[in-house]
PDB file of C-alpha atoms in Angstrom:
ATOM      1  CA  LEU A  29      11.806  -2.791   1.162  1.00 92.00           C
ATOM      2  CA  GLN A  30      13.185  -3.973   4.459  1.00 94.00           C
ATOM      3  CA  LYS A  31      11.760  -0.947   6.288  1.00 96.00           C
ATOM      4  CA  VAL A  32       8.370  -1.451   4.650  1.00 97.00           C
ATOM      5  CA  CYS A  33       8.385  -5.098   5.745  1.00 97.00           C
ATOM      6  CA  GLN A  34       9.388  -4.092   9.269  1.00 96.00           C
ATOM      7  CA  MET A  35       6.536  -1.570   9.402  1.00 97.00           C
ATOM      8  CA  MET A  36       4.079  -4.205   8.265  1.00 97.00           C
ATOM      9  CA  ARG A  37       5.403  -6.732  10.768  1.00 96.00           C
ATOM     10  CA  ALA A  38       5.227  -4.300  13.703  1.00 96.00           C
ATOM     11  CA  ALA A  39       1.758  -3.013  12.851  1.00 97.00           C
ATOM     12  CA  GLU A  40      -1.204  -4.137  14.868  1.00 97.00           C
ATOM     13  CA  ARG A  41      -3.299  -3.882  11.704  1.00 98.00           C
ATOM     14  CA  VAL A  42      -2.380  -3.253   8.067  1.00 98.00           C
ATOM     15  CA  PHE A  43      -4.948  -1.487   5.921  1.00 98.00           C
ATOM     16  CA  VAL A  44      -4.657  -1.422   2.135  1.00 98.00           C
ATOM     17  CA  TYR A  45      -6.491   0.996  -0.128  1.00 98.00           C
ATOM     18  CA  GLY A  46      -6.423   1.262  -3.923  1.00 97.00           C
ATOM     19  CA  THR A  47      -7.731   4.429  -5.558  1.00 95.00           C
ATOM     20  CA  GLY A  48      -9.198   2.764  -8.645  1.00 93.00           C
ATOM     21  CA  THR A  49     -10.478  -0.551  -9.939  1.00 93.00           C
ATOM     22  CA  ALA A  50      -7.052  -1.839 -11.007  1.00 93.00           C
ATOM     23  CA  GLN A  51      -5.450  -0.667  -7.767  1.00 96.00           C
ATOM     24  CA  GLN A  52      -8.214  -2.407  -5.778  1.00 97.00           C
ATOM     25  CA  GLU A  53      -7.380  -5.651  -7.581  1.00 97.00           C
ATOM     26  CA  VAL A  54      -3.745  -5.218  -6.561  1.00 97.00           C
ATOM     27  CA  ALA A  55      -4.850  -4.550  -2.954  1.00 98.00           C
ATOM     28  CA  LYS A  56      -6.827  -7.812  -2.977  1.00 98.00           C
ATOM     29  CA  GLU A  57      -3.833  -9.674  -4.385  1.00 98.00           C
ATOM     30  CA  LEU A  58      -1.658  -8.227  -1.625  1.00 98.00           C
ATOM     31  CA  GLN A  59      -4.218  -9.402   0.926  1.00 98.00           C
ATOM     32  CA  ARG A  60      -4.401 -12.886  -0.625  1.00 98.00           C
ATOM     33  CA  THR A  61      -0.624 -13.229  -0.834  1.00 98.00           C
ATOM     34  CA  PHE A  62       0.126 -12.217   2.748  1.00 98.00           C
ATOM     35  CA  MET A  63      -2.579 -14.540   4.026  1.00 98.00           C
ATOM     36  CA  ALA A  64      -0.167 -17.383   3.165  1.00 98.00           C
ATOM     37  CA  VAL A  65       2.045 -16.301   6.089  1.00 97.00           C
ATOM     38  CA  ARG A  66      -0.859 -15.442   8.379  1.00 97.00           C
ATOM     39  CA  LYS A  67      -0.369 -11.696   8.012  1.00 98.00           C
ATOM     40  CA  TYR A  68      -3.945 -10.548   7.554  1.00 98.00           C
ATOM     41  CA  LEU A  69      -4.439  -7.294   5.680  1.00 98.00           C
ATOM     42  CA  HIS A  70      -7.654  -5.283   5.684  1.00 98.00           C
ATOM     43  CA  VAL A  71      -8.631  -4.051   2.221  1.00 98.00           C
ATOM     44  CA  ILE A  72     -10.659  -0.854   2.253  1.00 98.00           C
ATOM     45  CA  GLU A  73     -12.986  -1.082  -0.722  1.00 95.00           C
ATOM     46  CA  GLY A  74     -13.953   2.473  -1.579  1.00 93.00           C
ATOM     47  CA  GLU A  75     -13.413   6.174  -1.037  1.00 94.00           C
ATOM     48  CA  THR A  76     -16.391   6.538   1.317  1.00 95.00           C
ATOM     49  CA  GLU A  77     -15.313   3.503   3.303  1.00 97.00           C
ATOM     50  CA  LEU A  78     -11.805   4.958   3.634  1.00 96.00           C
ATOM     51  CA  GLN A  79     -13.209   8.269   4.853  1.00 95.00           C
ATOM     52  CA  ASN A  80     -15.318   6.405   7.429  1.00 96.00           C
ATOM     53  CA  VAL A  81     -12.489   4.158   8.660  1.00 97.00           C
ATOM     54  CA  VAL A  82      -9.614   6.669   8.733  1.00 97.00           C
ATOM     55  CA  GLY A  83     -10.653   8.045  12.122  1.00 94.00           C
ATOM     56  CA  ASP A  84     -10.388   4.561  13.664  1.00 97.00           C
ATOM     57  CA  ILE A  85      -6.893   3.893  12.354  1.00 98.00           C
ATOM     58  CA  SER A  86      -4.291   4.451  15.069  1.00 97.00           C
ATOM     59  CA  SER A  87      -0.554   4.944  15.330  1.00 97.00           C
ATOM     60  CA  THR A  88      -0.146   1.192  15.936  1.00 98.00           C
ATOM     61  CA  ASP A  89      -1.518   0.535  12.439  1.00 98.00           C
ATOM     62  CA  VAL A  90      -0.045   0.965   8.979  1.00 98.00           C
ATOM     63  CA  VAL A  91      -1.852   1.988   5.796  1.00 98.00           C
ATOM     64  CA  LEU A  92      -0.640   1.115   2.312  1.00 98.00           C
ATOM     65  CA  ILE A  93      -2.176   3.333  -0.376  1.00 98.00           C
ATOM     66  CA  ILE A  94      -1.962   2.266  -4.017  1.00 97.00           C
ATOM     67  CA  SER A  95      -2.468   5.029  -6.586  1.00 95.00           C
ATOM     68  CA  TYR A  96      -1.137   5.562 -10.104  1.00 90.00           C
ATOM     69  CA  SER A  97      -1.137   9.340  -9.875  1.00 88.00           C
ATOM     70  CA  GLY A  98      -0.777   9.830  -6.127  1.00 90.00           C
ATOM     71  CA  SER A  99      -2.640  13.093  -6.497  1.00 87.00           C
ATOM     72  CA  LYS A 100      -6.365  12.395  -6.071  1.00 86.00           C
ATOM     73  CA  ASP A 101      -7.845  15.410  -4.286  1.00 88.00           C
ATOM     74  CA  PHE A 102      -9.615  13.467  -1.534  1.00 91.00           C
ATOM     75  CA  LEU A 103      -6.287  11.839  -0.551  1.00 93.00           C
ATOM     76  CA  LYS A 104      -5.045  15.181   0.778  1.00 94.00           C
ATOM     77  CA  ASP A 105      -7.694  15.123   3.506  1.00 94.00           C
ATOM     78  CA  ILE A 106      -7.017  11.430   4.204  1.00 96.00           C
ATOM     79  CA  VAL A 107      -3.272  12.056   4.548  1.00 96.00           C
ATOM     80  CA  ARG A 108      -3.900  15.021   6.843  1.00 96.00           C
ATOM     81  CA  ARG A 109      -6.184  12.914   9.064  1.00 96.00           C
ATOM     82  CA  LEU A 110      -3.684  10.035   9.153  1.00 97.00           C
ATOM     83  CA  GLN A 111      -0.912  12.436  10.156  1.00 96.00           C
ATOM     84  CA  MET A 112      -3.095  13.976  12.888  1.00 95.00           C
ATOM     85  CA  ASN A 113      -3.569  10.461  14.338  1.00 95.00           C
ATOM     86  CA  GLY A 114       0.167   9.676  14.101  1.00 96.00           C
ATOM     87  CA  VAL A 115      -0.434   6.997  11.487  1.00 97.00           C
ATOM     88  CA  LYS A 116       2.388   6.188   9.099  1.00 95.00           C
ATOM     89  CA  TYR A 117       1.527   5.114   5.611  1.00 98.00           C
ATOM     90  CA  ILE A 118       3.290   3.540   2.662  1.00 98.00           C
ATOM     91  CA  SER A 119       2.592   4.737  -0.853  1.00 97.00           C
ATOM     92  CA  LEU A 120       2.727   2.647  -4.002  1.00 97.00           C
ATOM     93  CA  THR A 121       2.595   5.062  -6.924  1.00 95.00           C
ATOM     94  CA  ASN A 122       3.910   5.826 -10.360  1.00 92.00           C
ATOM     95  CA  LEU A 123       7.491   7.070 -10.394  1.00 92.00           C
ATOM     96  CA  THR A 124       6.600  10.763 -10.328  1.00 89.00           C
ATOM     97  CA  ASN A 125       6.703  13.611  -7.866  1.00 89.00           C
ATOM     98  CA  ASN A 126       3.259  13.365  -6.287  1.00 94.00           C
ATOM     99  CA  PHE A 127       1.447  14.422  -3.129  1.00 95.00           C
ATOM    100  CA  LEU A 128       0.955  10.919  -1.746  1.00 95.00           C
ATOM    101  CA  ALA A 129       4.612   9.937  -2.064  1.00 95.00           C
ATOM    102  CA  GLN A 130       5.842  13.264  -0.661  1.00 95.00           C
ATOM    103  CA  HIS A 131       4.062  12.672   2.650  1.00 95.00           C
ATOM    104  CA  ALA A 132       4.516   8.909   3.042  1.00 97.00           C
ATOM    105  CA  ALA A 133       6.801   7.270   5.593  1.00 97.00           C
ATOM    106  CA  HIS A 134       8.035   4.988   2.793  1.00 97.00           C
ATOM    107  CA  ASN A 135       7.446   4.836  -0.939  1.00 96.00           C
ATOM    108  CA  LEU A 136       7.263   2.025  -3.435  1.00 97.00           C
ATOM    109  CA  TYR A 137       7.383   3.150  -7.049  1.00 95.00           C
ATOM    110  CA  ILE A 138       6.616   1.699 -10.438  1.00 94.00           C
ATOM    111  CA  PRO A 139       7.427   3.182 -13.824  1.00 91.00           C
ATOM    112  CA  SER A 140       4.153   3.327 -15.718  1.00 83.00           C
ATOM    113  CA  THR A 141       3.636   4.531 -19.239  1.00 81.00           C
ATOM    114  CA  PRO A 142      -0.036   4.568 -20.233  1.00 85.00           C
ATOM    115  CA  PHE A 143      -0.605   4.138 -23.939  1.00 88.00           C
ATOM    116  CA  GLY A 144      -3.381   5.366 -26.179  1.00 91.00           C
ATOM    117  CA  LEU A 145      -6.161   3.100 -27.392  1.00 94.00           C
ATOM    118  CA  PRO A 146      -7.475   3.160 -30.975  1.00 93.00           C
ATOM    119  CA  ALA A 147     -10.966   4.217 -29.860  1.00 92.00           C
ATOM    120  CA  GLY A 148      -9.563   6.903 -27.554  1.00 91.00           C
ATOM    121  CA  GLY A 149      -8.633   6.877 -23.904  1.00 91.00           C
ATOM    122  CA  LYS A 150      -5.566   5.395 -22.282  1.00 88.00           C
ATOM    123  CA  PHE A 151      -4.601   2.051 -20.805  1.00 88.00           C
ATOM    124  CA  SER A 152      -2.203   1.288 -17.954  1.00 86.00           C
ATOM    125  CA  SER A 153      -1.206  -2.250 -17.056  1.00 88.00           C
ATOM    126  CA  ILE A 154      -1.179  -3.539 -13.473  1.00 90.00           C
ATOM    127  CA  ILE A 155       1.641  -5.999 -14.170  1.00 93.00           C
ATOM    128  CA  LEU A 156       4.296  -3.835 -12.500  1.00 94.00           C
ATOM    129  CA  LEU A 157       2.081  -3.301  -9.460  1.00 95.00           C
ATOM    130  CA  LEU A 158       1.684  -7.067  -9.164  1.00 96.00           C
ATOM    131  CA  LEU A 159       5.437  -7.479  -9.517  1.00 96.00           C
ATOM    132  CA  VAL A 160       5.929  -5.113  -6.554  1.00 97.00           C
ATOM    133  CA  VAL A 161       3.467  -7.238  -4.543  1.00 97.00           C
ATOM    134  CA  ASP A 162       5.496 -10.349  -5.357  1.00 98.00           C
ATOM    135  CA  ILE A 163       8.833  -8.720  -4.504  1.00 98.00           C
ATOM    136  CA  LEU A 164       7.450  -7.267  -1.274  1.00 98.00           C
ATOM    137  CA  PHE A 165       6.047 -10.643  -0.238  1.00 98.00           C
ATOM    138  CA  ARG A 166       9.267 -12.512  -1.061  1.00 98.00           C
ATOM    139  CA  ASN A 167      11.262  -9.969   0.943  1.00 97.00           C
ATOM    140  CA  TYR A 168       8.841 -10.295   3.866  1.00 97.00           C
ATOM    141  CA  VAL A 169       9.153 -14.096   3.838  1.00 97.00           C
ATOM    142  CA  GLU A 170      12.966 -13.914   3.750  1.00 95.00           C
ATOM    143  CA  LEU A 171      12.937 -11.496   6.693  1.00 95.00           C
ATOM    144  CA  MET A 172      10.534 -13.757   8.606  1.00 93.00           C
ATOM    145  CA  ALA A 173      13.270 -16.385   8.805  1.00 89.00           C
ATOM    146  CA  GLU A 174      15.645 -13.799  10.267  1.00 89.00           C
ATOM    147  CA  TRP A 175      13.009 -12.522  12.700  1.00 88.00           C
ATOM    148  CA  GLU A 176      12.281 -16.062  13.883  1.00 85.00           C
ATOM    149  CA  ALA A 177      16.021 -16.724  14.318  1.00 85.00           C
ATOM    150  CA  GLY A 178      16.219 -13.640  16.527  1.00 81.00           C
ATOM    151  CA  SER A 179      18.334 -11.526  14.184  1.00 67.00           C
ATOM    152  CA  PRO A 180      18.084  -7.801  14.928  1.00 60.00           C
ATOM    153  CA  VAL A 181      16.573  -6.867  11.551  1.00 56.00           C
TER     154      VAL A 181
END
């Protein structure tokens, strides 16, 4: 977590993208939480918007991508374009071997076990994703005190 916090601190801009509706809600919560310490995150709302913005993201920026599966097909092109621009990204995915996590500078994982619904389909809770947001934020705030005291963290 410390390295993730350091990346976020050093970044000129931090972009956050969630691959689905639940992940977008987590991205917005991350944005809202970090606003409390004046670290302003840019939430990218959709796949098309991400494809349009990715070319403007530079090596001084950091991207945090939230995805349960980490294997959406369009992410392969996004990751390739980020790498071509020297952009490091952080993945927040389910605890599985997945494309997104394999290519990330740093990974945050959650164990997620979707369960079946009576009418069919599956449901996955965002509680663990929100817990990661809280832990990441608390760690960032603790490190802020060290950074302000001049500790070489």
